[in-house]
XYZ file of C-alpha atoms in Angstrom:
734
model
C 196.008 109.233 84.086
C 194.394 108.868 80.701
C 190.799 109.813 80.287
C 188.553 106.820 79.556
C 187.788 106.384 75.875
C 184.296 106.553 74.559
C 184.709 103.091 73.039
C 184.827 101.629 76.560
C 180.945 101.778 76.640
C 180.621 99.304 73.768
C 181.207 96.157 75.887
C 178.494 97.321 78.294
C 175.967 97.794 75.430
C 176.800 94.397 74.007
C 176.289 92.926 77.467
C 172.809 94.477 77.701
C 171.745 93.141 74.261
C 173.055 89.676 75.193
C 170.956 89.716 78.353
C 167.854 90.752 76.409
C 168.452 88.014 73.846
C 168.977 85.488 76.599
C 165.747 86.555 78.299
C 163.758 86.199 75.073
C 165.216 82.777 74.381
C 164.571 81.518 77.883
C 161.043 82.953 77.945
C 160.091 81.400 74.605
C 161.639 78.088 75.624
C 159.894 78.078 78.985
C 156.555 78.959 77.343
C 156.950 76.142 74.843
C 157.961 73.726 77.571
C 155.014 74.656 79.752
C 152.636 74.408 76.777
C 153.858 70.943 75.890
C 153.650 69.947 79.530
C 150.069 71.282 79.690
C 149.152 69.404 76.541
C 150.632 66.186 77.926
C 148.763 66.607 81.209
C 145.529 67.336 79.322
C 146.012 64.293 77.122
C 146.668 62.095 80.157
C 143.525 63.510 81.807
C 141.258 62.820 78.814
C 142.650 59.306 78.421
C 140.541 58.472 81.453
C 137.448 59.011 79.280
C 138.677 57.002 76.294
C 136.188 54.386 75.265
C 136.638 51.320 73.144
C 134.437 48.936 71.291
C 130.867 49.872 70.451
C 130.995 52.888 72.799
C 133.711 54.419 70.647
C 131.476 54.229 67.573
C 128.676 55.976 69.450
C 130.945 58.784 70.649
C 132.462 59.240 67.170
C 129.015 59.558 65.646
C 127.953 62.038 68.304
C 131.115 64.075 67.814
C 130.655 64.210 64.067
C 127.021 65.073 64.597
C 127.918 68.014 66.830
C 130.448 69.257 64.274
C 128.103 69.020 61.328
C 125.260 70.341 63.457
C 127.248 73.490 64.137
C 128.051 73.853 60.441
C 124.411 73.236 59.552
C 123.193 75.822 62.049
C 125.444 78.475 60.554
C 124.276 77.494 57.061
C 120.619 77.551 58.086
C 121.062 81.008 59.593
C 122.635 82.254 56.367
C 119.714 80.832 54.361
C 117.110 82.174 56.773
C 118.251 85.795 56.735
C 117.009 86.544 53.164
C 113.648 84.982 54.022
C 113.213 87.036 57.172
C 113.985 90.204 55.187
C 110.566 89.703 53.537
C 108.842 90.207 56.896
C 110.372 93.599 57.660
C 107.667 95.595 55.911
C 104.066 95.915 57.006
C 102.955 92.630 55.474
C 99.472 93.051 56.917
C 99.104 96.376 55.084
C 97.089 95.081 52.172
C 94.371 93.953 54.574
C 93.771 97.650 55.294
C 92.565 98.289 51.741
C 89.347 97.414 49.968
C 89.564 98.657 46.379
C 87.016 98.544 43.564
C 88.671 98.983 40.178
C 87.118 100.608 37.111
C 88.439 100.626 33.569
C 89.168 103.819 31.661
C 85.462 104.209 30.821
C 84.155 103.681 34.365
C 83.103 100.033 34.094
C 83.805 97.818 37.097
C 86.552 95.280 36.350
C 87.522 93.777 39.709
C 88.353 94.087 43.371
C 91.449 93.739 45.504
C 92.158 93.823 49.205
C 90.031 92.852 52.167
C 89.067 94.695 55.316
C 90.588 92.635 58.125
C 87.792 93.377 60.572
C 85.104 92.395 58.040
C 86.493 88.929 57.321
C 84.507 86.086 58.865
C 86.105 84.655 62.039
C 87.073 81.001 61.899
C 84.647 80.099 64.684
C 81.717 81.379 62.571
C 82.602 79.415 59.430
C 80.760 76.147 58.724
C 82.495 73.167 60.292
C 82.285 71.178 57.056
C 84.085 73.932 55.144
C 87.038 73.882 57.547
C 87.179 70.099 57.403
C 87.001 70.071 53.600
C 89.902 72.521 53.321
C 92.077 70.677 55.827
C 91.297 67.244 54.378
C 92.381 68.426 50.940
C 95.189 70.870 51.650
C 96.796 69.848 54.957
C 95.397 67.029 57.112
C 98.119 67.396 59.745
C 97.743 71.181 59.977
C 97.277 71.195 63.767
C 100.116 68.704 64.335
C 103.085 70.256 62.507
C 105.088 73.452 62.990
C 104.971 74.884 59.492
C 106.712 71.993 57.723
C 105.175 68.516 57.667
C 108.030 66.076 57.177
C 105.712 63.057 57.346
C 103.430 64.580 54.732
C 106.420 65.448 52.568
C 107.717 61.878 52.743
C 104.262 60.520 51.884
C 103.962 62.891 48.895
C 107.408 61.921 47.607
C 106.495 58.238 47.881
C 103.219 58.701 46.008
C 104.898 60.791 43.306
C 107.601 58.158 42.870
C 104.971 55.443 42.450
C 102.990 57.502 39.939
C 106.072 58.616 38.008
C 105.008 62.251 38.266
C 103.662 64.924 40.601
C 100.316 63.737 41.981
C 100.634 65.082 45.540
C 102.152 68.260 46.903
C 104.300 68.347 50.016
C 103.671 71.982 50.949
C 101.710 72.628 54.101
C 98.912 75.144 54.363
C 101.316 77.429 56.241
C 103.864 77.210 53.432
C 101.170 78.106 50.900
C 100.197 81.119 52.999
C 103.860 82.187 53.199
C 104.018 82.076 49.414
C 100.798 84.069 49.048
C 101.893 86.736 51.538
C 105.560 87.222 50.747
C 106.685 85.362 47.628
C 105.873 84.713 43.986
C 104.943 81.492 42.194
C 108.340 81.320 40.537
C 109.607 77.737 40.737
C 113.125 78.115 42.075
C 115.106 76.513 44.895
C 115.602 79.939 46.466
C 111.848 80.461 46.666
C 111.272 77.034 48.276
C 113.954 77.722 50.902
C 112.412 81.090 51.735
C 108.978 79.488 51.849
C 110.102 76.936 54.446
C 111.681 79.520 56.757
C 108.739 81.902 56.410
C 106.361 79.067 57.303
C 108.256 78.536 60.549
C 108.208 82.305 61.154
C 104.424 82.398 60.681
C 103.947 79.488 63.083
C 106.071 81.350 65.642
C 104.165 84.626 65.354
C 100.577 83.582 64.631
C 98.144 81.101 66.077
C 96.778 78.227 64.014
C 93.417 79.975 63.733
C 95.050 83.170 62.462
C 97.038 81.230 59.868
C 93.922 79.407 58.670
C 91.893 82.613 58.512
C 94.586 84.430 56.519
C 94.818 81.494 54.134
C 91.062 81.468 53.524
C 91.039 85.263 53.041
C 94.040 85.586 50.696
C 93.985 82.548 48.378
C 93.030 83.072 44.738
C 89.750 81.262 44.015
C 89.251 81.862 40.292
C 86.959 84.280 38.506
C 89.016 87.216 39.758
C 88.052 86.497 43.374
C 90.328 86.274 46.396
C 89.247 84.518 49.544
C 86.579 81.931 50.299
C 84.001 84.574 51.270
C 84.274 86.373 47.927
C 84.209 83.059 46.064
C 81.009 81.987 47.839
C 79.306 85.207 46.761
C 80.649 84.966 43.216
C 79.809 81.318 42.543
C 76.773 80.679 44.745
C 75.386 84.131 45.524
C 75.377 83.509 49.276
C 77.425 84.302 52.358
C 80.240 81.963 53.279
C 78.429 81.105 56.515
C 75.481 79.700 54.527
C 77.256 77.267 52.155
C 76.344 73.589 52.410
C 78.655 70.585 52.286
C 78.547 70.218 48.480
C 79.384 73.894 48.018
C 82.131 73.713 50.646
C 83.676 70.773 48.808
C 83.624 72.724 45.553
C 85.267 75.728 47.209
C 87.929 73.555 48.856
C 88.717 72.023 45.490
C 89.598 75.414 44.001
C 92.793 75.948 45.998
C 94.796 73.473 43.910
C 94.032 74.899 40.450
C 91.389 77.667 40.459
C 91.522 78.258 36.703
C 91.058 74.574 35.875
C 88.281 73.891 38.394
C 86.422 77.230 38.396
C 82.763 76.131 38.211
C 81.614 79.056 36.065
C 84.145 77.957 33.427
C 84.062 74.146 33.703
C 81.261 72.904 35.948
C 81.833 69.148 35.287
C 85.506 69.475 36.250
C 84.568 71.455 39.370
C 82.068 68.780 40.426
C 84.599 66.027 39.800
C 87.123 67.849 41.943
C 84.480 68.380 44.661
C 83.844 64.631 44.692
C 87.579 64.090 45.315
C 87.358 66.479 48.260
C 84.466 64.446 49.700
C 86.585 61.310 49.345
C 89.420 63.075 51.180
C 87.019 63.831 54.050
C 86.207 60.143 54.386
C 89.789 58.943 54.008
C 91.014 61.495 56.527
C 88.499 60.284 59.094
C 86.829 63.684 59.338
C 83.461 62.430 58.050
C 81.804 59.150 57.256
C 80.580 57.998 53.873
C 77.027 58.306 55.134
C 77.586 61.985 55.941
C 78.899 62.858 52.471
C 76.563 60.708 50.353
C 73.948 63.457 50.097
C 76.570 65.893 48.777
C 77.687 63.321 46.203
C 74.134 62.803 44.958
C 73.310 66.528 44.929
C 76.410 68.395 43.702
C 76.596 72.154 43.974
C 75.160 74.431 41.288
C 76.488 77.882 40.516
C 75.139 81.205 39.342
C 75.155 81.623 35.585
C 77.688 84.378 34.935
C 78.842 85.899 31.664
C 82.357 84.993 30.622
C 83.917 88.328 31.534
C 87.596 87.871 32.336
C 89.154 90.187 34.883
C 92.571 91.637 33.961
C 94.105 90.026 37.043
C 97.778 90.621 36.268
C 97.045 94.301 35.713
C 94.904 94.508 38.853
C 97.686 93.028 40.995
C 100.101 95.681 39.714
C 97.485 98.439 40.026
C 96.733 97.366 43.605
C 100.409 97.809 44.493
C 100.295 101.262 42.899
C 97.174 102.164 44.895
C 98.834 101.151 48.164
C 101.856 103.284 47.294
C 99.774 106.329 46.401
C 96.973 106.027 48.956
C 99.013 105.095 52.023
C 98.711 108.630 53.514
C 94.949 108.802 52.912
C 92.693 108.432 55.930
C 90.228 106.285 53.979
C 91.280 102.941 52.531
C 87.947 101.859 51.064
C 88.438 103.269 47.586
C 87.158 103.402 44.025
C 89.996 103.526 41.528
C 89.668 104.476 37.887
C 92.471 102.782 35.986
C 93.885 103.361 32.522
C 93.140 99.902 31.161
C 91.126 99.523 27.966
C 89.350 96.162 28.141
C 89.042 95.952 24.365
C 92.804 96.257 23.989
C 93.357 94.024 27.034
C 91.288 91.204 25.553
C 93.073 91.605 22.235
C 96.454 91.483 24.003
C 95.545 88.308 25.899
C 94.220 86.736 22.717
C 97.379 87.676 20.802
C 99.713 86.086 23.368
C 97.576 82.974 23.841
C 97.067 82.463 20.085
C 100.800 82.787 19.497
C 101.615 80.221 22.168
C 98.852 77.873 21.082
C 99.829 77.999 17.417
C 103.621 78.195 17.654
C 104.528 77.323 21.257
C 105.251 73.662 20.596
C 107.352 74.251 17.476
C 109.385 76.988 19.182
C 109.500 75.096 22.514
C 108.200 78.143 24.394
C 105.593 78.109 27.163
C 105.274 81.658 28.491
C 104.827 85.185 27.228
C 104.263 88.676 28.589
C 103.151 91.987 27.090
C 102.673 95.614 28.128
C 100.948 98.231 25.981
C 101.295 101.949 26.763
C 99.437 104.712 24.945
C 101.341 107.839 23.985
C 101.183 109.965 27.128
C 101.777 107.138 29.596
C 98.507 105.304 30.359
C 98.926 101.520 30.419
C 96.185 100.143 28.177
C 96.933 96.402 28.400
C 99.094 94.042 30.446
C 99.593 90.297 30.070
C 101.707 88.807 32.852
C 101.600 85.195 31.727
C 99.612 82.561 29.928
C 97.227 81.577 32.738
C 96.667 83.608 35.900
C 94.867 80.723 37.576
C 97.878 78.466 37.112
C 100.473 81.033 38.169
C 99.917 84.496 39.606
C 103.574 85.454 39.031
C 103.473 88.606 36.898
C 106.117 88.180 34.205
C 105.407 91.655 32.874
C 106.363 93.489 36.060
C 108.430 91.078 38.168
C 110.327 88.696 35.880
C 113.898 89.865 35.270
C 115.007 88.714 31.815
C 117.937 89.649 29.618
C 116.753 92.051 26.863
C 119.418 91.108 24.309
C 119.718 93.448 21.337
C 116.576 95.359 22.339
C 118.830 97.045 24.923
C 121.051 98.521 22.191
C 118.694 101.466 21.707
C 119.981 103.015 24.942
C 123.559 102.901 23.657
C 122.536 104.480 20.359
C 120.360 107.077 22.122
C 123.391 108.102 24.215
C 125.436 108.275 21.004
C 122.845 110.539 19.347
C 122.968 112.803 22.407
C 126.744 113.004 21.930
C 126.246 114.480 18.462
C 126.347 111.400 16.260
C 123.800 110.884 13.492
C 122.357 107.883 11.667
C 124.859 108.587 8.855
C 127.893 108.550 11.166
C 130.434 106.000 9.905
C 131.504 103.270 12.336
C 133.693 100.216 11.839
C 132.335 96.695 12.182
C 135.485 94.708 12.917
C 136.825 92.347 15.609
C 137.165 94.044 18.981
C 138.507 92.979 22.365
C 137.561 94.824 25.522
C 138.852 93.782 28.929
C 139.600 90.304 27.637
C 136.180 89.888 25.988
C 135.695 89.587 22.214
C 132.029 89.824 21.156
C 130.919 88.144 17.938
C 128.250 89.115 15.429
C 125.311 86.793 14.808
C 126.774 85.450 11.549
C 130.392 85.630 12.825
C 131.242 87.982 9.957
C 132.131 91.685 9.748
C 130.934 94.393 7.371
C 133.740 96.930 7.763
C 132.822 100.628 7.447
C 129.051 101.097 7.824
C 126.616 103.730 9.075
C 125.011 103.624 12.507
C 121.665 103.150 10.732
C 122.933 99.924 9.163
C 124.440 98.812 12.473
C 121.158 99.089 14.385
C 119.003 97.782 11.526
C 121.157 94.660 11.157
C 121.620 94.370 14.945
C 125.417 94.190 14.697
C 127.038 93.431 18.061
C 130.495 94.956 17.727
C 129.267 98.521 17.141
C 127.542 99.218 20.503
C 130.512 97.615 22.275
C 132.941 99.813 20.314
C 130.851 102.906 21.077
C 130.777 102.040 24.784
C 134.532 101.431 24.842
C 135.768 104.380 22.776
C 133.083 107.082 22.955
C 130.508 106.688 25.704
C 131.454 104.484 28.624
C 129.032 102.150 30.365
C 128.047 104.671 33.061
C 126.544 107.027 30.480
C 124.577 104.179 28.888
C 123.206 103.148 32.282
C 122.247 106.755 33.035
C 120.452 107.077 29.691
C 118.513 103.844 30.231
C 117.455 104.876 33.735
C 116.377 108.336 32.590
C 114.251 106.763 29.878
C 112.421 104.559 32.374
C 114.410 101.435 33.277
C 113.802 101.007 37.013
C 115.590 97.665 37.460
C 119.174 98.046 38.755
C 121.624 97.676 35.848
C 125.120 96.191 35.919
C 127.595 98.550 34.241
C 129.940 95.812 33.022
C 131.535 95.312 29.613
C 128.758 93.036 28.283
C 125.944 95.416 29.277
C 125.703 97.161 25.842
C 124.562 93.833 24.346
C 121.707 93.452 26.839
C 123.035 91.085 29.498
C 121.661 93.087 32.444
C 118.116 91.988 33.267
C 115.045 94.215 32.889
C 111.271 93.781 32.996
C 108.748 93.997 30.173
C 107.206 97.023 31.886
C 110.636 98.695 31.955
C 111.049 98.207 28.222
C 107.605 99.536 27.349
C 108.176 102.583 29.572
C 111.565 103.416 28.082
C 110.610 102.914 24.433
C 107.546 105.127 24.943
C 109.955 108.072 25.143
C 110.482 107.859 21.357
C 106.848 108.511 20.263
C 106.601 111.097 23.078
C 109.113 113.315 21.271
C 111.926 112.601 23.724
C 109.877 113.515 26.775
C 109.397 111.297 29.797
C 106.683 108.745 29.025
C 105.036 109.109 32.488
C 103.817 105.506 32.535
C 100.898 105.031 34.923
C 98.008 102.685 35.587
C 95.921 104.864 37.927
C 93.942 107.843 36.613
C 91.928 108.730 39.689
C 91.317 107.524 43.235
C 87.996 108.350 44.874
C 86.294 107.519 48.148
C 82.734 106.222 48.290
C 81.417 109.768 48.748
C 82.733 110.632 45.280
C 85.557 112.883 46.504
C 88.595 112.788 44.242
C 91.565 111.973 46.459
C 94.095 111.637 43.651
C 94.147 112.639 40.007
C 97.152 111.824 37.849
C 96.832 114.863 35.610
C 96.473 117.129 38.659
C 98.887 115.622 41.172
C 101.813 114.354 39.086
C 104.555 116.658 37.736
C 104.764 117.368 33.989
C 106.944 115.225 31.770
C 110.657 116.020 31.728
C 112.764 116.071 28.602
C 114.897 112.950 28.380
C 116.294 113.159 24.830
C 116.818 116.281 22.762
C 114.488 116.736 19.814
C 117.346 116.113 17.380
C 118.545 112.953 19.130
C 114.992 111.628 19.400
C 114.295 112.347 15.719
C 117.505 110.530 14.775
C 116.497 107.499 16.850
C 113.013 107.438 15.333
C 114.400 107.674 11.805
C 116.518 104.574 12.494
C 114.006 102.548 14.497
C 111.302 102.990 11.864
C 113.636 101.366 9.318
C 114.028 98.138 11.308
C 110.567 96.785 10.310
C 111.415 97.744 6.709
C 115.017 96.681 6.109
C 116.056 95.196 9.444
C 115.329 92.266 11.722
C 111.657 93.084 12.460
C 109.971 92.828 9.074
C 107.208 90.647 10.533
C 106.266 93.570 12.801
C 105.381 95.929 9.922
C 101.724 96.924 10.211
C 99.089 96.859 7.529
C 97.666 99.955 5.839
C 101.052 101.664 5.716
C 101.077 102.703 9.396
C 104.622 103.727 10.306
C 106.148 101.466 12.955
C 109.424 101.626 14.858
C 111.047 99.183 17.219
C 113.869 96.785 17.953
C 114.184 93.023 18.273
C 116.132 91.214 20.962
C 117.359 87.623 21.247
C 119.509 86.404 24.128
C 122.206 83.784 24.362
C 121.087 80.200 23.673
C 117.694 81.587 22.557
C 116.399 81.823 26.147
C 114.542 85.121 25.610
C 112.977 86.700 22.552
C 111.776 90.320 22.490
C 110.196 92.859 20.257
C 109.540 96.355 21.583
C 107.884 98.658 19.083
C 105.754 101.752 18.713
C 103.564 103.802 16.445
C 102.530 107.400 16.985
C 99.716 106.079 19.194
C 100.969 103.094 21.209
C 104.138 101.435 22.489
C 104.102 97.671 23.062
C 106.752 95.391 24.572
C 106.460 91.648 23.893
C 108.528 88.871 25.494
C 108.485 85.100 25.053
C 110.506 82.497 26.939
C 110.342 79.770 29.610
C 110.112 80.179 33.382
C 112.907 77.670 33.958
C 115.234 79.542 31.559
C 115.497 76.596 29.182
C 116.318 77.459 25.588
C 113.661 77.853 22.942
C 113.882 76.259 19.511
C 115.852 79.029 17.775
C 113.142 81.625 18.425
C 114.290 85.175 17.683
C 112.723 88.517 18.445
C 111.890 88.959 14.789
C 109.688 85.844 14.756
C 106.944 85.193 17.324
C 107.319 88.445 19.343
C 107.200 90.561 16.171
C 104.193 88.601 14.843
C 102.348 89.011 18.150
C 103.105 92.745 18.165
C 101.724 93.092 14.638
C 98.536 91.197 15.465
C 97.757 93.378 18.473
C 98.775 96.670 16.883
C 96.820 96.015 13.685
C 93.791 95.685 15.938
C 94.641 98.732 18.078
C 95.168 101.033 15.081
C 91.788 100.295 13.508
C 89.252 103.123 13.413
C 91.265 105.735 15.318
C 92.810 109.050 14.416
C 96.496 108.272 13.938
C 99.257 110.384 15.395
C 102.569 110.894 13.678
C 105.855 109.642 15.109
C 107.975 112.716 16.000
C 110.727 113.318 13.476
C 109.111 111.212 10.744
C 108.158 113.539 7.926
C 105.782 111.311 5.972
C 102.131 112.009 6.805
C 100.217 109.681 9.061
C 97.741 107.514 7.125
C 94.049 108.272 7.303
C 91.798 105.871 9.208
C 91.145 102.890 6.985
C 88.019 100.875 6.435
C 87.491 97.526 8.073
C 89.750 94.917 6.488
C 88.143 92.620 3.951
C 88.959 89.501 5.928
C 86.633 87.224 3.986
C 88.186 88.097 0.617
C 91.797 87.991 1.793
C 94.019 85.199 0.623
C 94.731 82.921 3.618
C 98.279 82.612 4.890
C 98.871 79.360 6.735
C 101.872 80.772 8.630
C 100.195 83.983 9.807
C 98.116 84.458 12.925
C 94.474 85.239 12.165
C 93.811 88.988 12.322
C 91.732 90.593 15.031
C 88.920 92.926 13.982
C 88.188 95.800 16.329
C 84.466 96.474 16.831
C 83.465 99.853 15.491
C 81.403 102.051 17.793
C 82.068 105.635 16.678
C 84.013 106.906 13.722
C 87.021 109.145 14.203
C 85.066 112.138 12.855
C 82.200 111.634 15.307
C 84.675 111.154 18.162
C 86.386 114.458 17.331
C 83.034 116.210 17.163
C 81.907 114.867 20.550
C 85.214 115.849 22.127
C 84.939 119.377 20.782
C 81.386 119.652 22.127
C 82.569 118.432 25.513
C 85.416 120.952 25.560
C 82.969 123.713 24.636
C 80.712 122.826 27.572
C 83.675 122.730 29.939
C 84.838 126.189 28.883
C 81.356 127.727 28.892
C 80.553 130.118 31.773
C 78.227 128.934 34.510
C 74.532 129.813 34.152
C 72.964 132.016 36.803
C 69.272 132.033 37.640
C 67.590 134.423 40.106
C 65.881 132.826 43.075
C 62.415 133.836 44.178
C 63.365 134.300 47.829
C 65.366 137.317 48.771
C 66.769 137.971 45.327
C 69.626 135.550 45.878
C 71.316 134.077 42.850
C 71.932 130.375 42.464
C 74.862 129.358 40.308
C 74.191 126.299 38.190
C 77.198 124.392 37.010
C 79.895 121.948 37.794
C 81.246 124.122 40.607
C 78.038 123.681 42.604
C 79.191 120.462 44.234
C 77.450 118.448 41.562
C 78.447 115.256 39.844
C 81.333 116.930 38.074
C 83.064 117.327 41.422
C 81.769 114.481 43.529
C 80.543 111.969 40.984
C 82.700 109.630 38.978
C 84.570 111.367 36.134
C 83.070 111.007 32.698
C 84.682 108.891 30.000
C 85.576 111.874 27.840
C 88.016 113.149 30.461
C 90.343 110.218 29.841
């Protein structure tokens, strides 16, 4: 017999594969058949519940409602998450602090914070004060759950009838949510967060707690926060002792504290108080007979000098205090700040005068400014036009595109790479990652120096440097090292200033140039003391020394270029009088939404911004116009009567202190802002002499005098626990 061939196994293998294929086909077919059968049975079952006629309409509406309700719930959850992120921190923390602020010379300038346990309980407040607040701010406070839809509908109806905003729809809880967690920025995002946070507050606090927090935290004008502080400031009495007329005046301050502050405009405050009394009657909380005495005898206030508190600065300084003093056991503190009230008043006047004189023609409504002295102390801060109208600090919190003022970081990185102001670059069309930037005049200059490129603010050059030489990561690193704390986007448009920064960022970073390339060490707090006089924190003692950011050569190259911009570049209106050398850079963003000038002398660095909160375009305002003019007005004032320091790397000598300007004999310029004249207290020579005497006393050895008893020796001096250690520091130390 023949042996079986190996090929005889092939039919068996084919048979196995055919069986597997048959099983798959039958299984899939059976599954499909059973599924269709199940679907048919299910359909037949649900046909029993089919409705017709008007019932069908009802069920369709309910079905659609359930579908859209599910979608809405998911959407609401997505919108609520960012709002609830605001509550993660210790939002009650600021109630742990009570801070008295002093200026650089030791003069009291304001207070922040409130001791939670010392605030007056709601049950101890006058009944007419509570009624006045609720009648004016939120009549349905005890009936809603954070959002009053009936009140909102009523406000919308009244506003539609009046053709403008005459009533607000925000509840008292929503206003508290804004005060605790949010800013006054008018955006849809903020309103959404405000609504969710109001519901969160209603869920976690009682109505009495919400009302007490509102009365303790609201800004009441005159630099005061809370009804208790306002009662002391305006009437010189405790909040528990105010009468109905005074309560009505206090309740009227919540809407617009700057406009109705009685120490500023008493007739307006009394008119507003009369409206509050009318609200009490209309709301059914009091009768006309009960309020008639308050109408006939309106409240009077204490006569106070018109001393404005630097509120925007104090808000920022209070945040700094909480950051620094959190580990301290004591939270009732005295804080010596770096602010100079003479420079602060001049800064506020410069911004307000610019907006008042040119705001309408340029279609600009807001401005911000930060002034830093060489060495880091913040001497002035303007966070907006009117603190009473909006407490949103545009100097520290508003993120705005810097435009061409950002180019200095690209050029600083280039100088660190070995380039010089005389390095030749090519101004020509360029395309990078599908983007082709254009110059302001849509023309090109060909081969030019870097000095010409920065002076004329040419756009293609920083883009070409970023593309071919530097890379965006190096530019971002340079900007951050110089002091930009806002996160930057390292995209292709970043070299032209499309990534947002703050005014404080710009002032901090530019202050590196007059500091010789060293870290500017910007700060607003000099010392923190307790009420026993113990120094808990001292900036010069507790902070590390300045680090080098730019090499001396790179910094000198930057200064040599930046000091030419007010001479031959885009910032000629920023050039100071009396030949004082000035450096800086202008910035104008797309569609003229933001205008900047950031400049410096050997003594001060100042960043100025103008724009609109709603990001609408200005009327062709550039950084070389109103910002540069405002910078000049403030710096002309600041440089009067002081000993000038030289900008590092600039070889020409610093000018000697000049005499007071002959304002009366000067030829008037209709287009120029009126100059500010700095009051003269001590000459530069006398100041130097007093400082040298003070240094001599500090270095002198302690005096020793023998005691009569036991031959013991008493050491007389600052080390003996005297005022030099426990008292407030003297003005000369700053």
